[in-house]
Amino acid sequence: MTSLDKPTQDTDQTQPDDARAVTEAALFEAFGGVRGMVETVLPGLLFVAIFTVNKNLHMAAIAALALSLMLVVVRLAMKDTVKHAFSGVFGVVFGVVFAMFTGNAKDFYLPGMLYTLGLALAYIITTLAGVPLIGVVLGPVFKENLSWRTRNPGRKKAYAKASWAWGLILLAKCAILFPLYWWADTAQLGWVLVILKIPPFLLAVWLTWVFLAKAPAPIDVFAEMEAEEKAAEERKAAADAAGGRHRRES
């Protein structure tokens, strides 16, 4: 059994305050923080606002797409990470293409709704399979990769709880949105989508923080690998030195 496979003691002790701060910072980084949330809301908000006023699908779609691209340009100009802004652009592009193809303004929201449903099922299915998706997403952020699966059972349990929270919250959101897609008009669906954009997300992130704050600290596998590489180099240097002495003595 290698050092990467050795189980650690499962403990329910609460992490110290500095570990809680690390958890909070990692969640903020992984999910984009306040700015990332705003960037995901603005294009949809602009679309529904314009469509509510003039019922012009083309104008609303082009405005939403232009805003998404502008957010990416601003990120690039500030040399900031663009992954969240780019994800927003792709979402808007799919929505625009869908709505333009069908001629139905409500279809601007359909790709995002289907993505939400698929993500909810992914959280639930991966948790049932023993590899909770939230752990796969956050593992690299905490520098633990997938070590929690075999070495940190308390942390695996926390990731499972968090993944269940994400899955059920997103399913509840879908249970509201899909009936509205069939029964409500475009403006009604759009405003409900805007309202439901951030609160469920914040609830899921908060629950994730609660579960992880009570879990054992992550195992820094990168530091362990660096330590093992350094130890191997030292052993090799010692062996070479011993070999040199042996040759000189002989």
Tab-separated table of C-alpha atoms in Angstrom:
chain	number	residue	atom	x	y	z
A	1	MET	CA	0.000	0.000	0.000
A	2	THR	CA	1.478	3.341	-1.070
A	3	SER	CA	1.352	6.520	0.948
A	4	LEU	CA	-1.361	7.804	-1.375
A	5	ASP	CA	-3.596	4.871	-0.466
A	6	LYS	CA	-3.132	4.792	3.280
A	7	PRO	CA	-6.368	5.675	5.090
A	8	THR	CA	-6.362	8.494	7.563
A	9	GLN	CA	-8.202	8.432	10.836
A	10	ASP	CA	-11.836	9.494	10.451
A	11	THR	CA	-12.593	12.287	12.861
A	12	ASP	CA	-15.533	14.557	13.473
A	13	GLN	CA	-13.457	17.300	15.039
A	14	THR	CA	-14.120	20.756	13.684
A	15	GLN	CA	-11.394	22.376	11.642
A	16	PRO	CA	-9.640	25.381	13.141
A	17	ASP	CA	-10.572	28.870	12.027
A	18	ASP	CA	-7.770	29.080	9.457
A	19	ALA	CA	-8.990	25.862	7.803
A	20	ARG	CA	-12.504	27.288	7.690
A	21	ALA	CA	-11.089	30.364	5.974
A	22	VAL	CA	-9.303	28.158	3.427
A	23	THR	CA	-12.569	26.323	2.749
A	24	GLU	CA	-14.429	29.584	2.254
A	25	ALA	CA	-11.751	30.957	-0.079
A	26	ALA	CA	-11.678	27.739	-2.126
A	27	LEU	CA	-15.453	27.765	-2.572
A	28	PHE	CA	-15.303	31.410	-3.593
A	29	GLU	CA	-12.648	30.586	-6.201
A	30	ALA	CA	-14.386	27.480	-7.521
A	31	PHE	CA	-17.789	29.113	-8.005
A	32	GLY	CA	-16.693	32.539	-9.167
A	33	GLY	CA	-17.617	34.683	-6.172
A	34	VAL	CA	-19.912	37.692	-6.344
A	35	ARG	CA	-18.610	38.818	-9.719
A	36	GLY	CA	-19.139	35.396	-11.251
A	37	MET	CA	-22.723	35.313	-9.995
A	38	VAL	CA	-23.432	38.777	-11.392
A	39	GLU	CA	-22.011	37.784	-14.778
A	40	THR	CA	-24.301	34.774	-14.968
A	41	VAL	CA	-27.385	36.861	-14.174
A	42	LEU	CA	-26.899	39.995	-16.298
A	43	PRO	CA	-27.340	38.548	-19.843
A	44	GLY	CA	-30.589	36.787	-18.941
A	45	LEU	CA	-31.818	39.842	-17.079
A	46	LEU	CA	-31.142	42.053	-20.103
A	47	PHE	CA	-32.884	39.580	-22.423
A	48	VAL	CA	-36.071	39.399	-20.391
A	49	ALA	CA	-36.096	43.160	-19.756
A	50	ILE	CA	-35.882	44.015	-23.458
A	51	PHE	CA	-38.353	41.319	-24.475
A	52	THR	CA	-40.818	42.430	-21.800
A	53	VAL	CA	-40.752	45.985	-23.199
A	54	ASN	CA	-40.878	45.444	-26.963
A	55	LYS	CA	-41.411	41.675	-27.564
A	56	ASN	CA	-38.522	41.748	-30.050
A	57	LEU	CA	-36.743	38.406	-29.912
A	58	HIS	CA	-33.858	39.421	-32.193
A	59	MET	CA	-33.069	42.629	-30.308
A	60	ALA	CA	-33.227	40.891	-26.919
A	61	ALA	CA	-31.037	37.990	-28.088
A	62	ILE	CA	-28.399	40.207	-29.711
A	63	ALA	CA	-28.256	42.483	-26.651
A	64	ALA	CA	-27.780	39.508	-24.297
A	65	LEU	CA	-25.042	38.050	-26.502
A	66	ALA	CA	-23.279	41.420	-26.821
A	67	LEU	CA	-23.311	41.876	-23.047
A	68	SER	CA	-21.844	38.401	-22.508
A	69	LEU	CA	-19.028	39.131	-24.947
A	70	MET	CA	-18.377	42.491	-23.315
A	71	LEU	CA	-17.998	40.793	-19.921
A	72	VAL	CA	-15.368	38.481	-21.398
A	73	VAL	CA	-13.510	41.416	-22.972
A	74	VAL	CA	-13.488	43.232	-19.628
A	75	ARG	CA	-12.079	40.135	-17.935
A	76	LEU	CA	-9.381	39.816	-20.587
A	77	ALA	CA	-8.485	43.508	-20.326
A	78	MET	CA	-8.105	43.148	-16.554
A	79	LYS	CA	-6.075	39.935	-17.050
A	80	ASP	CA	-8.544	38.133	-14.826
A	81	THR	CA	-9.776	34.537	-15.048
A	82	VAL	CA	-12.372	34.181	-17.786
A	83	LYS	CA	-13.759	30.689	-17.180
A	84	HIS	CA	-16.982	31.923	-15.580
A	85	ALA	CA	-17.489	34.669	-18.165
A	86	PHE	CA	-16.872	32.197	-21.005
A	87	SER	CA	-19.354	29.728	-19.527
A	88	GLY	CA	-21.904	32.545	-19.571
A	89	VAL	CA	-21.151	33.280	-23.222
A	90	PHE	CA	-21.624	29.646	-24.227
A	91	GLY	CA	-24.917	29.522	-22.354
A	92	VAL	CA	-26.169	32.665	-24.077
A	93	VAL	CA	-24.980	31.458	-27.514
A	94	PHE	CA	-26.859	28.175	-27.162
A	95	GLY	CA	-29.937	30.051	-25.979
A	96	VAL	CA	-29.787	32.514	-28.871
A	97	VAL	CA	-29.304	29.759	-31.464
A	98	PHE	CA	-32.159	27.732	-29.997
A	99	ALA	CA	-34.553	30.689	-29.867
A	100	MET	CA	-33.657	31.894	-33.366
A	101	PHE	CA	-34.045	28.400	-34.805
A	102	THR	CA	-37.480	27.773	-33.309
A	103	GLY	CA	-38.720	31.362	-33.366
A	104	ASN	CA	-39.941	30.884	-29.802
A	105	ALA	CA	-38.456	33.363	-27.320
A	106	LYS	CA	-38.956	30.918	-24.433
A	107	ASP	CA	-36.437	28.599	-26.058
A	108	PHE	CA	-33.720	31.107	-25.157
A	109	TYR	CA	-33.948	29.620	-21.653
A	110	LEU	CA	-34.376	25.954	-22.599
A	111	PRO	CA	-30.670	24.975	-22.987
A	112	GLY	CA	-29.886	26.406	-19.567
A	113	MET	CA	-32.835	24.582	-18.028
A	114	LEU	CA	-31.763	21.294	-19.596
A	115	TYR	CA	-28.211	21.891	-18.351
A	116	THR	CA	-29.536	22.465	-14.832
A	117	LEU	CA	-31.521	19.221	-14.979
A	118	GLY	CA	-28.522	17.297	-16.291
A	119	LEU	CA	-26.293	18.760	-13.587
A	120	ALA	CA	-28.793	17.833	-10.877
A	121	LEU	CA	-28.857	14.233	-12.109
A	122	ALA	CA	-25.049	14.192	-12.333
A	123	TYR	CA	-24.718	15.221	-8.682
A	124	ILE	CA	-27.130	12.511	-7.580
A	125	ILE	CA	-25.840	9.710	-9.809
A	126	THR	CA	-22.164	10.314	-8.999
A	127	THR	CA	-22.962	10.362	-5.294
A	128	LEU	CA	-24.794	7.050	-5.558
A	129	ALA	CA	-21.771	5.700	-7.469
A	130	GLY	CA	-19.459	6.686	-4.605
A	131	VAL	CA	-17.697	9.531	-6.440
A	132	PRO	CA	-19.688	12.658	-5.487
A	133	LEU	CA	-19.292	15.272	-8.178
A	134	ILE	CA	-18.651	18.156	-5.796
A	135	GLY	CA	-15.576	16.310	-4.545
A	136	VAL	CA	-14.307	15.863	-8.099
A	137	VAL	CA	-14.777	19.605	-8.701
A	138	LEU	CA	-13.293	20.846	-5.427
A	139	GLY	CA	-10.558	18.229	-4.959
A	140	PRO	CA	-8.012	20.032	-7.172
A	141	VAL	CA	-8.917	23.380	-5.573
A	142	PHE	CA	-8.022	21.971	-2.140
A	143	LYS	CA	-4.916	20.240	-3.614
A	144	GLU	CA	-6.281	16.862	-2.532
A	145	ASN	CA	-7.432	15.588	-5.941
A	146	LEU	CA	-9.295	12.316	-5.294
A	147	SER	CA	-7.368	11.320	-2.160
A	148	TRP	CA	-10.571	11.792	-0.143
A	149	ARG	CA	-12.049	8.683	-1.752
A	150	THR	CA	-9.700	6.207	-0.013
A	151	ARG	CA	-7.765	8.202	2.573
A	152	ASN	CA	-10.216	10.649	4.106
A	153	PRO	CA	-13.613	8.989	4.736
A	154	GLY	CA	-14.911	11.915	6.785
A	155	ARG	CA	-14.261	14.264	3.905
A	156	LYS	CA	-15.830	11.849	1.424
A	157	LYS	CA	-18.966	11.832	3.579
A	158	ALA	CA	-19.031	15.642	3.554
A	159	TYR	CA	-18.688	15.708	-0.225
A	160	ALA	CA	-21.542	13.212	-0.517
A	161	LYS	CA	-23.797	15.393	1.638
A	162	ALA	CA	-22.876	18.469	-0.389
A	163	SER	CA	-23.547	16.685	-3.683
A	164	TRP	CA	-26.949	15.546	-2.435
A	165	ALA	CA	-27.686	19.160	-1.484
A	166	TRP	CA	-26.721	20.439	-4.927
A	167	GLY	CA	-28.683	17.723	-6.711
A	168	LEU	CA	-31.881	18.153	-4.721
A	169	ILE	CA	-31.760	21.972	-4.831
A	170	LEU	CA	-31.305	21.946	-8.604
A	171	LEU	CA	-34.089	19.379	-9.010
A	172	ALA	CA	-36.404	21.608	-6.980
A	173	LYS	CA	-35.483	24.510	-9.265
A	174	CYS	CA	-36.302	22.387	-12.320
A	175	ALA	CA	-39.628	21.383	-10.761
A	176	ILE	CA	-40.557	25.076	-10.773
A	177	LEU	CA	-39.144	26.062	-14.161
A	178	PHE	CA	-40.261	23.275	-16.487
A	179	PRO	CA	-44.001	23.667	-15.765
A	180	LEU	CA	-43.582	27.409	-16.318
A	181	TYR	CA	-41.903	26.693	-19.656
A	182	TRP	CA	-45.130	25.054	-20.814
A	183	TRP	CA	-47.708	27.225	-19.083
A	184	ALA	CA	-46.251	30.714	-18.616
A	185	ASP	CA	-45.362	33.322	-21.228
A	186	THR	CA	-41.789	34.304	-22.033
A	187	ALA	CA	-41.670	37.321	-19.722
A	188	GLN	CA	-43.043	35.401	-16.744
A	189	LEU	CA	-40.610	32.519	-17.272
A	190	GLY	CA	-37.716	34.929	-17.732
A	191	TRP	CA	-38.347	36.884	-14.542
A	192	VAL	CA	-38.755	33.705	-12.497
A	193	LEU	CA	-35.484	32.426	-13.937
A	194	VAL	CA	-33.717	35.640	-12.968
A	195	ILE	CA	-35.147	35.447	-9.448
A	196	LEU	CA	-34.101	31.802	-9.081
A	197	LYS	CA	-30.615	32.331	-10.470
A	198	ILE	CA	-28.745	33.248	-7.291
A	199	PRO	CA	-30.705	32.153	-4.151
A	200	PRO	CA	-30.589	28.378	-4.852
A	201	PHE	CA	-26.921	28.698	-5.797
A	202	LEU	CA	-26.107	30.542	-2.573
A	203	LEU	CA	-28.011	27.950	-0.543
A	204	ALA	CA	-26.056	25.107	-2.154
A	205	VAL	CA	-22.707	26.868	-1.653
A	206	TRP	CA	-23.558	27.641	1.982
A	207	LEU	CA	-24.515	24.018	2.682
A	208	THR	CA	-21.299	22.881	1.013
A	209	TRP	CA	-19.333	25.200	3.285
A	210	VAL	CA	-21.189	23.899	6.360
A	211	PHE	CA	-20.468	20.260	5.500
A	212	LEU	CA	-16.808	20.834	4.607
A	213	ALA	CA	-16.145	23.099	7.596
A	214	LYS	CA	-17.041	20.180	9.879
A	215	ALA	CA	-15.036	17.630	7.867
A	216	PRO	CA	-11.396	16.601	8.374
A	217	ALA	CA	-8.849	18.849	6.673
A	218	PRO	CA	-7.891	17.975	3.071
A	219	ILE	CA	-4.727	15.982	2.396
A	220	ASP	CA	-2.300	18.007	0.265
A	221	VAL	CA	-1.240	15.315	-2.203
A	222	PHE	CA	0.877	17.766	-4.173
A	223	ALA	CA	3.015	18.496	-1.097
A	224	GLU	CA	3.277	14.757	-0.443
A	225	MET	CA	4.447	14.057	-3.999
A	226	GLU	CA	7.022	16.838	-3.765
A	227	ALA	CA	8.269	15.425	-0.455
A	228	GLU	CA	8.519	11.922	-1.945
A	229	GLU	CA	10.417	13.233	-4.980
A	230	LYS	CA	12.827	15.127	-2.708
A	231	ALA	CA	13.347	12.033	-0.535
A	232	ALA	CA	14.002	9.918	-3.635
A	233	GLU	CA	16.572	12.439	-4.873
A	234	GLU	CA	18.280	12.417	-1.474
A	235	ARG	CA	18.382	8.602	-1.437
A	236	LYS	CA	19.828	8.574	-4.947
A	237	ALA	CA	22.467	11.142	-3.984
A	238	ALA	CA	23.380	9.129	-0.894
A	239	ALA	CA	23.604	5.930	-2.952
A	240	ASP	CA	25.811	7.647	-5.545
A	241	ALA	CA	28.065	8.997	-2.786
A	242	ALA	CA	28.332	5.549	-1.171
A	243	GLY	CA	29.134	3.993	-4.535
A	244	GLY	CA	31.854	6.576	-5.126
A	245	ARG	CA	33.452	5.799	-1.767
A	246	HIS	CA	33.287	2.073	-2.452
A	247	ARG	CA	35.069	2.509	-5.789
A	248	ARG	CA	37.765	4.673	-4.212
A	249	GLU	CA	38.372	2.154	-1.445
A	250	SER	CA	38.600	-0.719	-3.891
